[in-house]
Short mmCIF file of C-alpha atoms in Angstrom, two decimals:
data_model
loop_
_atom_site.label_atom_id
_atom_site.label_comp_id
_atom_site.label_asym_id
_atom_site.label_seq_id
_atom_site.Cartn_x
_atom_site.Cartn_y
_atom_site.Cartn_z
CA MET A 116 92.54 78.60 108.45
CA ASN A 117 91.88 76.71 111.57
CA SER A 118 88.22 77.27 112.09
CA GLN A 119 85.29 78.87 110.46
CA HIS A 120 81.63 79.32 111.02
CA ILE A 121 79.00 79.87 108.31
CA GLY A 122 75.76 81.81 107.77
CA GLU A 123 72.52 81.19 109.72
CA THR A 124 68.96 81.49 108.41
CA PRO A 125 67.76 85.03 107.77
CA ARG A 126 67.22 87.12 110.91
CA GLY A 127 65.01 90.11 111.65
CA TRP A 128 66.05 93.67 111.45
CA ALA A 129 65.87 94.32 115.25
CA ALA A 130 69.36 94.63 116.70
CA GLY A 131 69.99 93.92 119.84
CA SER A 132 84.10 79.95 126.10
CA GLY A 133 84.42 78.12 128.07
CA PRO A 134 86.72 75.15 128.51
CA GLY A 135 85.37 71.64 128.72
CA LEU A 136 84.68 69.82 131.99
CA PRO A 137 87.04 67.16 133.27
CA ALA A 138 86.08 63.74 131.96
CA GLU A 139 84.62 62.50 135.30
CA ASP A 140 82.27 65.59 135.21
CA ALA A 141 80.97 65.04 131.69
CA GLY A 142 78.76 62.12 132.58
CA THR A 143 79.02 58.48 131.97
CA ARG A 144 78.17 57.19 128.41
CA ARG A 145 75.61 54.36 128.36
CA GLY A 146 74.84 53.41 124.84
CA ARG A 147 74.45 56.67 122.98
CA ARG A 148 72.85 58.76 125.60
CA ILE A 149 74.99 60.68 128.23
CA THR A 150 73.54 59.94 131.69
CA ARG A 151 74.70 60.63 135.23
CA PRO A 152 75.99 57.71 137.22
CA GLY A 153 73.09 55.77 138.70
CA ALA A 154 70.51 57.09 136.19
CA VAL A 155 68.17 54.60 134.54
CA PRO A 156 68.33 54.50 130.80
CA GLU A 157 65.08 55.13 129.08
CA PRO A 158 63.51 52.17 127.09
CA GLN A 159 64.52 52.70 123.52
CA TRP A 160 60.98 52.04 122.27
CA LEU A 161 59.57 54.99 124.11
CA PRO A 162 59.61 58.48 122.42
CA ALA A 163 62.68 60.38 123.56
CA ASP A 164 62.35 63.72 125.37
CA PRO A 165 63.44 66.79 123.27
CA VAL A 166 67.08 67.62 123.68
CA ASP A 167 69.11 70.83 123.35
CA VAL A 168 71.80 69.35 121.22
CA LEU A 169 71.81 66.31 118.95
CA LEU A 170 75.30 65.19 118.14
CA VAL A 171 75.75 62.77 115.17
CA THR A 172 79.13 61.33 114.63
CA GLY A 173 80.93 58.04 114.72
CA ASN A 174 84.34 59.59 115.16
CA PRO A 175 85.44 59.14 118.82
CA ARG A 176 87.67 62.22 118.89
CA ILE A 177 85.08 64.55 117.37
CA ARG A 178 82.57 63.18 119.95
CA ALA A 179 84.85 63.55 122.90
CA GLU A 180 85.62 67.16 121.99
CA ALA A 181 81.95 68.16 121.36
CA GLU A 182 80.75 66.32 124.53
CA ARG A 183 83.24 68.27 126.59
CA VAL A 184 81.80 71.52 125.29
CA ILE A 185 78.21 70.53 125.64
CA ALA A 186 78.72 69.15 129.08
CA ALA A 187 80.29 72.41 130.20
CA LEU A 188 77.20 74.22 129.11
CA GLY A 189 74.98 71.87 131.13
CA ALA A 190 72.86 71.30 127.96
CA ALA A 191 70.78 68.10 127.40
CA MET A 192 72.37 66.11 124.73
CA HIS A 193 71.77 62.91 122.62
CA ALA A 194 74.62 61.31 120.75
CA ALA A 195 74.21 58.97 117.79
CA ASP A 196 76.71 57.26 115.55
CA THR A 197 74.70 57.66 112.34
CA PRO A 198 71.90 59.81 111.02
CA GLU A 199 69.50 56.85 111.02
CA GLU A 200 69.96 56.44 114.75
CA ALA A 201 69.30 60.13 115.21
CA LEU A 202 66.14 60.35 113.30
CA PRO A 203 63.69 60.30 116.27
CA LEU A 204 65.18 63.56 117.66
CA TRP A 205 66.42 65.21 114.39
CA ASP A 206 63.66 67.64 113.97
CA SER A 207 62.91 68.44 117.66
CA ALA A 208 66.51 69.07 118.86
CA GLY A 209 67.50 72.56 119.54
CA ALA A 210 70.60 72.15 117.45
CA VAL A 211 71.95 69.38 115.35
CA LEU A 212 75.81 68.84 115.11
CA ILE A 213 77.30 66.36 112.76
CA GLY A 214 80.84 65.18 112.45
CA SER A 215 82.93 65.27 109.26
CA ASP A 216 82.62 61.54 109.13
CA ILE A 217 78.93 61.85 108.11
CA HIS A 218 78.65 62.30 104.29
CA GLU A 219 74.88 61.79 103.70
CA LEU A 220 71.82 62.97 105.48
CA PRO A 221 68.24 61.54 105.55
CA PRO A 222 65.96 62.95 102.95
CA ARG A 223 63.67 65.87 103.81
CA ARG A 224 65.39 66.59 107.09
CA ARG A 225 66.49 70.03 108.22
CA ALA A 226 70.07 70.99 107.59
CA PRO A 227 72.45 70.56 110.47
CA ALA A 228 73.41 73.60 112.44
CA ILE A 229 77.18 72.90 112.56
CA LEU A 230 79.60 70.62 110.83
CA LEU A 231 82.39 69.58 113.23
CA GLY A 232 85.84 68.67 111.95
CA LEU A 233 89.36 68.18 113.18
CA ASP A 234 92.48 70.18 112.53
CA GLY A 235 94.19 69.04 109.29
CA GLU A 236 91.10 68.16 107.34
CA GLY A 237 91.53 71.26 105.19
CA ASP A 238 89.27 72.52 102.42
CA GLY A 239 87.35 69.30 102.32
CA LEU A 240 85.41 70.48 105.44
CA TRP A 241 83.86 73.44 103.58
CA GLN A 242 83.09 71.40 100.57
CA LEU A 243 81.33 68.80 102.76
CA ALA A 244 79.46 71.51 104.56
CA ALA A 245 78.21 72.89 101.24
CA GLY A 246 77.01 69.48 100.15
CA LEU A 247 75.24 68.78 103.40
CA GLY A 248 73.71 72.29 103.63
CA ALA A 249 75.32 72.83 107.04
CA GLU A 250 74.94 76.35 108.40
CA ARG A 251 78.26 76.66 110.00
CA VAL A 252 81.65 74.95 110.25
CA THR A 253 83.97 74.71 113.25
CA VAL A 254 87.30 72.90 113.73
CA LEU A 255 87.95 71.22 117.01
CA PRO A 256 89.65 71.55 119.43
CA GLU A 257 90.59 75.16 118.31
CA GLY A 258 86.98 76.20 117.88
CA ALA A 259 85.72 74.80 121.19
CA ALA A 260 85.33 78.21 122.73
CA TRP A 261 83.39 79.49 119.82
CA LEU A 262 81.19 76.34 119.75
CA ALA A 263 80.37 76.85 123.51
CA GLU A 264 79.43 80.44 122.98
CA HIS A 265 77.35 79.74 119.90
CA LEU A 266 75.39 76.88 121.66
CA SER A 267 74.84 79.10 124.70
CA ARG A 268 73.30 81.70 122.57
CA THR A 269 71.19 79.09 120.92
CA GLN A 270 69.65 78.38 124.34
CA ALA A 271 68.61 82.01 124.76
CA PRO A 272 68.63 83.36 121.15
CA ASP A 273 68.99 86.98 120.33
CA PRO A 274 67.92 87.19 116.63
CA GLY A 275 70.52 89.85 115.82
CA GLY A 276 70.76 91.57 112.49
CA MET A 277 70.86 90.34 108.91
CA VAL A 278 74.19 89.79 106.99
CA LEU A 279 74.11 90.54 103.42
CA GLY A 280 77.14 89.61 101.20
CA LEU A 281 78.01 91.00 97.81
CA THR A 282 80.56 89.49 95.46
CA GLY A 283 81.46 90.13 91.82
CA ALA A 284 81.27 87.45 89.22
CA CYS A 285 84.32 89.09 87.57
CA GLY A 286 86.58 91.99 88.09
CA GLY A 287 84.98 95.40 87.82
CA ALA A 288 81.53 94.00 88.48
CA GLY A 289 80.82 96.82 90.94
CA SER A 290 80.31 94.94 94.20
CA SER A 291 82.28 97.46 96.23
CA THR A 292 80.37 100.35 94.84
CA ALA A 293 77.07 98.59 95.35
CA ALA A 294 77.84 97.71 98.94
CA ILE A 295 78.71 101.34 99.73
CA TRP A 296 75.51 102.59 98.18
CA LEU A 297 73.34 100.01 99.87
CA ALA A 298 74.85 100.84 103.18
CA GLN A 299 74.32 104.54 102.52
CA GLU A 300 70.68 104.16 101.53
CA ALA A 301 70.00 101.75 104.61
CA ALA A 302 71.42 104.52 106.85
CA VAL A 303 69.26 107.13 105.26
CA GLN A 304 66.27 104.87 106.04
CA GLY A 305 67.29 104.79 109.75
CA VAL A 306 68.68 101.20 109.71
CA ARG A 307 71.64 100.73 112.01
CA THR A 308 74.20 99.53 109.33
CA LEU A 309 77.80 98.25 109.27
CA LEU A 310 79.77 98.03 106.05
CA VAL A 311 82.47 95.34 106.17
CA ASP A 312 85.43 95.17 103.84
CA GLY A 313 85.95 91.43 103.33
CA ASP A 314 88.70 91.57 100.79
CA PRO A 315 92.19 91.91 102.26
CA ARG A 316 93.62 92.42 98.83
CA GLY A 317 91.05 94.99 97.60
CA GLY A 318 93.16 98.00 98.63
CA GLY A 319 90.99 99.18 101.51
CA LEU A 320 87.29 100.13 101.14
CA GLU A 321 87.88 103.30 103.26
CA LEU A 322 89.61 104.95 100.36
CA SER A 323 86.41 104.97 98.31
CA LEU A 324 84.83 106.72 101.27
CA ALA A 325 87.67 109.25 101.76
CA ALA A 326 87.72 108.00 105.38
CA GLU A 327 91.17 106.57 105.78
CA GLU A 328 91.91 109.18 108.46
CA HIS A 329 88.69 108.60 110.45
CA PRO A 330 89.53 107.22 113.88
CA GLY A 331 88.46 103.73 114.82
CA LEU A 332 89.26 100.08 114.50
CA ARG A 333 90.51 98.37 111.25
CA TRP A 334 90.83 94.67 110.60
CA PRO A 335 94.56 94.46 111.76
CA ASP A 336 93.41 95.81 115.23
CA LEU A 337 91.11 92.72 115.56
CA ALA A 338 93.69 90.15 114.63
CA ASP A 339 93.81 88.71 118.06
CA ALA A 340 90.06 88.79 118.78
CA ARG A 341 88.72 85.59 120.41
CA GLY A 342 85.49 84.54 122.02
CA SER A 343 82.77 87.03 122.85
CA ILE A 344 83.23 90.70 121.82
CA ASP A 345 80.84 93.12 123.59
CA PRO A 346 78.60 94.29 120.66
CA GLU A 347 78.05 97.83 121.94
CA GLN A 348 81.77 98.43 122.64
CA PHE A 349 82.58 96.93 119.22
CA ALA A 350 80.09 99.29 117.44
CA GLY A 351 81.34 102.27 119.37
CA SER A 352 84.98 101.62 118.36
CA LEU A 353 84.35 101.62 114.58
CA PRO A 354 84.81 104.60 112.35
CA ALA A 355 81.72 105.98 110.41
CA ALA A 356 81.08 107.70 107.14
CA GLY A 357 77.77 108.45 105.32
CA GLY A 358 75.72 107.71 108.37
CA PHE A 359 76.96 104.03 108.75
CA ALA A 360 79.82 102.27 110.52
CA PHE A 361 82.49 100.56 108.54
CA LEU A 362 85.22 98.04 109.17
CA SER A 363 87.88 98.26 106.53
CA TRP A 364 91.36 97.07 105.63
CA PRO A 365 93.78 99.94 105.84
CA GLY A 366 94.17 101.94 102.66
CA LYS A 367 97.99 101.73 102.88
CA ARG A 368 100.70 99.84 101.07
CA ASP A 369 102.18 98.35 104.15
CA LYS A 370 101.41 94.71 104.72
CA ALA A 371 98.68 94.25 107.18
CA ILE A 372 98.23 91.47 109.87
CA GLN A 373 95.37 89.31 108.86
CA PRO A 374 92.95 88.00 111.44
CA ASP A 375 92.53 84.15 111.38
CA ALA A 376 89.18 82.46 111.04
CA LEU A 377 88.55 82.42 114.76
CA ALA A 378 88.97 86.18 114.93
CA VAL A 379 86.68 86.79 111.93
CA ALA A 380 84.09 84.53 113.55
CA SER A 381 84.12 86.56 116.78
CA VAL A 382 84.04 89.77 114.87
CA MET A 383 81.08 88.79 112.66
CA ASP A 384 79.16 87.46 115.65
CA ALA A 385 79.54 90.78 117.42
CA ALA A 386 78.59 92.67 114.23
CA ARG A 387 75.34 90.74 113.92
CA ARG A 388 74.42 91.47 117.52
CA ALA A 389 75.37 95.08 117.29
CA PHE A 390 73.75 96.17 114.00
CA GLU A 391 70.44 95.70 112.26
CA LEU A 392 72.11 95.16 108.86
CA VAL A 393 75.62 94.06 108.13
CA ILE A 394 76.76 94.45 104.44
CA VAL A 395 79.93 92.61 103.50
CA ASP A 396 81.87 93.23 100.38
CA ILE A 397 83.20 89.75 100.13
CA GLY A 398 85.59 90.05 97.29
CA ARG A 399 86.26 87.10 94.81
CA GLY A 400 89.20 85.26 96.21
CA ALA A 401 88.86 81.80 97.63
CA GLU A 402 90.10 83.04 101.10
CA SER A 403 87.49 85.87 101.22
CA LEU A 404 84.66 83.56 100.13
CA ARG A 405 85.57 81.06 102.78
CA GLY A 406 86.02 83.73 105.46
CA PHE A 407 82.84 85.68 104.95
CA ALA A 408 80.38 84.03 102.53
CA TRP A 409 79.51 81.40 105.04
CA ASP A 410 78.39 83.93 107.53
CA CYS A 411 75.84 85.56 105.23
CA ASP A 412 72.12 85.18 105.29
CA ARG A 413 71.91 86.22 101.71
CA ILE A 414 74.47 86.77 98.96
CA LEU A 415 74.11 88.96 95.92
CA VAL A 416 76.17 88.19 92.89
CA LEU A 417 77.00 91.17 90.77
CA ALA A 418 77.75 90.80 87.07
CA PRO A 419 77.99 93.02 84.09
CA ALA A 420 75.34 92.37 81.41
CA GLN A 421 77.81 90.45 79.30
CA LEU A 422 78.11 86.92 78.18
CA ARG A 423 81.52 86.24 79.76
CA ALA A 424 80.35 87.63 83.01
CA ALA A 425 77.22 85.36 83.02
CA VAL A 426 79.54 82.41 82.52
CA ALA A 427 81.84 83.55 85.37
CA ALA A 428 78.83 83.94 87.61
CA ALA A 429 77.80 80.40 87.00
CA ARG A 430 81.24 79.22 88.05
CA LEU A 431 81.16 81.38 91.06
CA LEU A 432 77.92 79.95 92.23
CA GLN A 433 79.54 76.57 92.64
CA ASP A 434 81.87 78.05 95.29
CA LEU A 435 79.17 79.73 97.30
CA PRO A 436 77.78 78.20 100.59
CA PRO A 437 74.10 76.96 100.70
CA VAL A 438 72.54 80.34 101.46
CA ASP A 439 70.02 82.26 99.47
CA ALA A 440 71.60 83.91 96.50
CA GLY A 441 70.37 86.59 94.10
CA LEU A 442 71.55 88.50 91.06
CA VAL A 443 72.30 92.21 90.52
CA VAL A 444 73.22 93.16 87.00
CA ARG A 445 75.40 96.17 86.15
CA GLY A 446 74.39 97.85 82.93
CA GLY A 447 72.26 100.29 81.07
CA LYS A 448 70.16 100.44 77.89
CA ALA A 449 73.23 99.62 75.76
CA SER A 450 74.15 96.45 77.64
CA ALA A 451 74.94 93.35 75.59
CA LEU A 452 72.49 91.11 77.46
CA ASP A 453 69.31 91.64 79.28
CA GLY A 454 69.43 91.21 83.05
CA GLY A 455 66.34 88.93 83.07
CA ILE A 456 67.96 86.54 80.57
CA ILE A 457 71.14 86.35 82.68
CA ALA A 458 69.11 85.71 85.74
CA ASP A 459 67.08 82.96 84.15
CA SER A 460 70.23 81.29 82.75
CA LEU A 461 71.77 81.24 86.36
CA GLY A 462 68.47 80.23 88.07
CA LEU A 463 68.60 83.23 90.29
CA ARG A 464 66.14 86.03 90.97
CA LEU A 465 67.12 89.38 89.51
CA HIS A 466 67.08 91.73 92.53
CA ALA A 467 68.11 95.06 90.93
CA VAL A 468 70.09 96.68 88.15
CA LEU A 469 73.11 98.65 89.17
CA PRO A 470 73.20 101.79 86.99
CA GLU A 471 76.28 102.70 85.02
CA LEU A 472 76.70 106.35 85.90
CA LYS A 473 79.21 108.65 84.37
CA GLY A 474 81.93 109.56 86.76
CA THR A 475 81.60 106.47 89.10
CA THR A 476 85.06 105.20 88.44
CA ALA A 477 86.65 108.59 89.05
CA ALA A 478 84.54 109.10 92.24
CA ALA A 479 85.71 105.76 93.63
CA GLU A 480 89.28 106.88 93.06
CA SER A 481 88.83 110.16 94.72
CA GLY A 482 86.62 109.00 97.57
CA ARG A 483 83.44 110.65 96.41
CA LEU A 484 81.23 107.58 96.00
CA LEU A 485 79.00 108.90 98.79
CA ASP A 486 78.27 111.98 96.80
CA ILE A 487 77.08 109.93 93.79
CA GLY A 488 75.12 107.73 96.17
CA LYS A 489 72.73 110.55 96.84
CA ARG A 490 71.47 110.58 93.22
CA ARG A 491 67.92 109.46 92.61
CA SER A 492 68.99 106.60 90.22
CA VAL A 493 71.28 105.11 92.92
CA ARG A 494 68.38 105.26 95.53
CA ARG A 495 66.07 103.54 92.93
CA PHE A 496 68.70 100.78 92.70
CA ALA A 497 69.05 100.28 96.45
CA ALA A 498 65.35 100.43 97.32
CA PRO A 499 64.20 97.03 96.06
CA VAL A 500 67.20 95.36 97.52
CA LEU A 501 66.45 96.79 101.03
CA ASP A 502 62.72 96.13 100.65
CA LEU A 503 63.52 92.49 99.95
CA LEU A 504 65.61 92.16 103.09
CA GLN A 505 62.78 93.71 105.19
CA ASP A 506 60.35 91.16 103.57
CA ASP A 507 62.73 88.29 104.56
CA ALA A 508 62.89 89.66 108.15
CA ALA A 509 59.09 89.85 108.51
#
């Protein structure tokens, strides 16, 4: 993957690329502040004015690529080689960008908005971002257009919707079923909802909805997506079932074209702006986790009430990005372990218990999950999760 961006802090329920400038237009660097020719540098002992973007990197290539984007936006910027030099502006800057050469941050400082890396740095970028608590990752120069668009929205922010991810601690945990039922109940409550199939190897979520023939876009149709996608056009082009829109992998045996990370980033940005709630069935593969987990405001880990599932969940947590995580336990009265015990052992809050209902597996196979989703027991499962999201948005 060439570029990836990751989840931002929780947003409210209300819904709602540019190339770099030539070097001579980007300003003249004097010390660590970009100033126009003839400008007088401020005395370093005076408090600095707030800036739109604080760039922290000692890597000249990362700095040059980032400065080109920031200058094209006309944003006020301060650049520093180290976090220590950046401290006076760290908390007041509109956005903090750090380069992949920065491996430690000052204590008790807010997490950086974006970790900037270079093509070829590989998986280490996402591991570093997790360690630093960065909200998103982008790889330059491929991700320059996305970075420009993201920073431009930061200047005039639209809060957009909330992104909730679900992933199973082990196979058969029920994350796909839970995602469908949550989307169904959210739609019943009048929330404009999108269900996203984040697992290209999951067989196609649309099959469980009996919606494979419904007209609208699927993931392969968005393989070439880049930059800004009009959110309303995007929403209007998606298929719907159960009162909510969905974006699925095709439920066919043919090999499907997979969008790269830049396309996924563009789609998820449009989804957040077009819908009040975006529910992502992430899957369990490393590719899916990297592609979608980083874009979530909250992630729910689903696990059967069994010892092996609890151990698997503990391992999975190590691969998740630094976003708020909770636990959903699948089980009933005859379960081997109590959900509260599992949650305590993982250090997670138990959000809900997914009921084991007779006929659920057959319903998933025959595309009748939405019928079971109307049952009172399913709505009781979904209610506390949706209430929690509304509390976060308040």
